[in-house]
Amino acid sequence: MTHWMCTTCGYYLQGAMAPDRCPSCRHECAFNDVTCYHSECGGEQTFDPLPVGRTLRNLKGVPGAASKTETHALYPTETLPY
């Protein structure tokens, strides 16, 4: 299962493919693949902290919405059916 993070709000989810619309901010967003592909961070069953950190530092934000904290973005998880 691939780990994805929204580049607008930082929402984290797992699924075979990234959705077209973020379940959290409800916008059409790009998603970064933050899956760990090496043994140092635990392998593909977990996320890699380096791309997670880069994504959170570069969040675009949603105009008119309250900003979310970085820690909040790591906890809402969802597994998509496809």
XYZ file of C-alpha atoms in Angstrom:
82
model
C 0.000 0.000 0.000
C 1.392 3.403 -0.968
C 1.511 6.281 1.526
C 0.301 9.657 0.191
C 0.341 13.206 1.577
C -1.681 16.154 0.245
C 0.557 19.048 -0.839
C -2.131 21.577 0.065
C -3.148 20.638 3.616
C -0.809 17.778 4.644
C -3.519 15.113 4.939
C -2.002 11.601 5.075
C -3.623 8.462 3.650
C -2.822 5.036 2.277
C -4.042 3.658 -1.019
C -2.957 2.070 -4.282
C -3.404 5.444 -6.021
C -3.699 9.022 -4.801
C -7.227 10.456 -5.045
C -8.051 13.331 -7.400
C -9.655 15.283 -4.550
C -8.293 15.450 -0.995
C -10.700 13.939 1.574
C -9.656 16.585 4.114
C -9.508 19.948 2.320
C -11.875 18.839 -0.488
C -9.728 20.471 -3.188
C -8.196 18.919 -6.283
C -4.624 18.562 -5.051
C -1.328 16.964 -5.909
C -0.255 14.181 -3.560
C 3.341 13.279 -2.728
C 4.324 9.630 -2.409
C 5.845 9.489 1.093
C 6.307 5.708 1.196
C 9.565 4.420 2.682
C 11.462 2.528 -0.020
C 14.537 1.600 2.048
C 15.193 -0.389 5.221
C 16.433 2.561 7.320
C 12.882 3.843 7.887
C 11.150 0.473 8.074
C 10.338 -0.416 4.467
C 7.166 0.020 2.436
C 4.780 -0.647 5.348
C 5.554 2.838 6.744
C 6.160 6.380 5.539
C 9.571 7.991 5.038
C 10.107 10.982 7.367
C 12.234 12.874 4.807
C 9.552 13.372 2.121
C 6.956 13.902 4.871
C 9.066 16.742 6.267
C 9.608 18.260 2.809
C 5.869 18.085 2.076
C 4.927 19.712 5.394
C 7.503 22.503 4.945
C 6.146 23.296 1.477
C 2.392 23.129 2.125
C 0.469 25.386 -0.224
C -2.458 25.873 2.131
C -6.085 26.280 1.248
C -7.187 29.884 0.681
C -9.736 30.952 3.278
C -9.277 27.853 5.450
C -7.740 27.699 8.894
C -4.220 26.302 8.821
C -3.582 22.866 10.301
C -0.655 21.946 12.496
C 1.994 19.558 11.223
C 1.233 16.924 13.850
C -2.458 16.902 12.956
C -1.569 15.999 9.363
C 0.072 12.719 10.397
C -2.816 11.245 12.345
C -5.915 11.228 10.116
C -5.415 8.094 8.071
C -7.664 6.481 5.587
C -7.284 3.439 3.358
C -8.819 3.914 -0.044
C -10.683 1.005 -1.655
C -8.792 1.176 -4.972
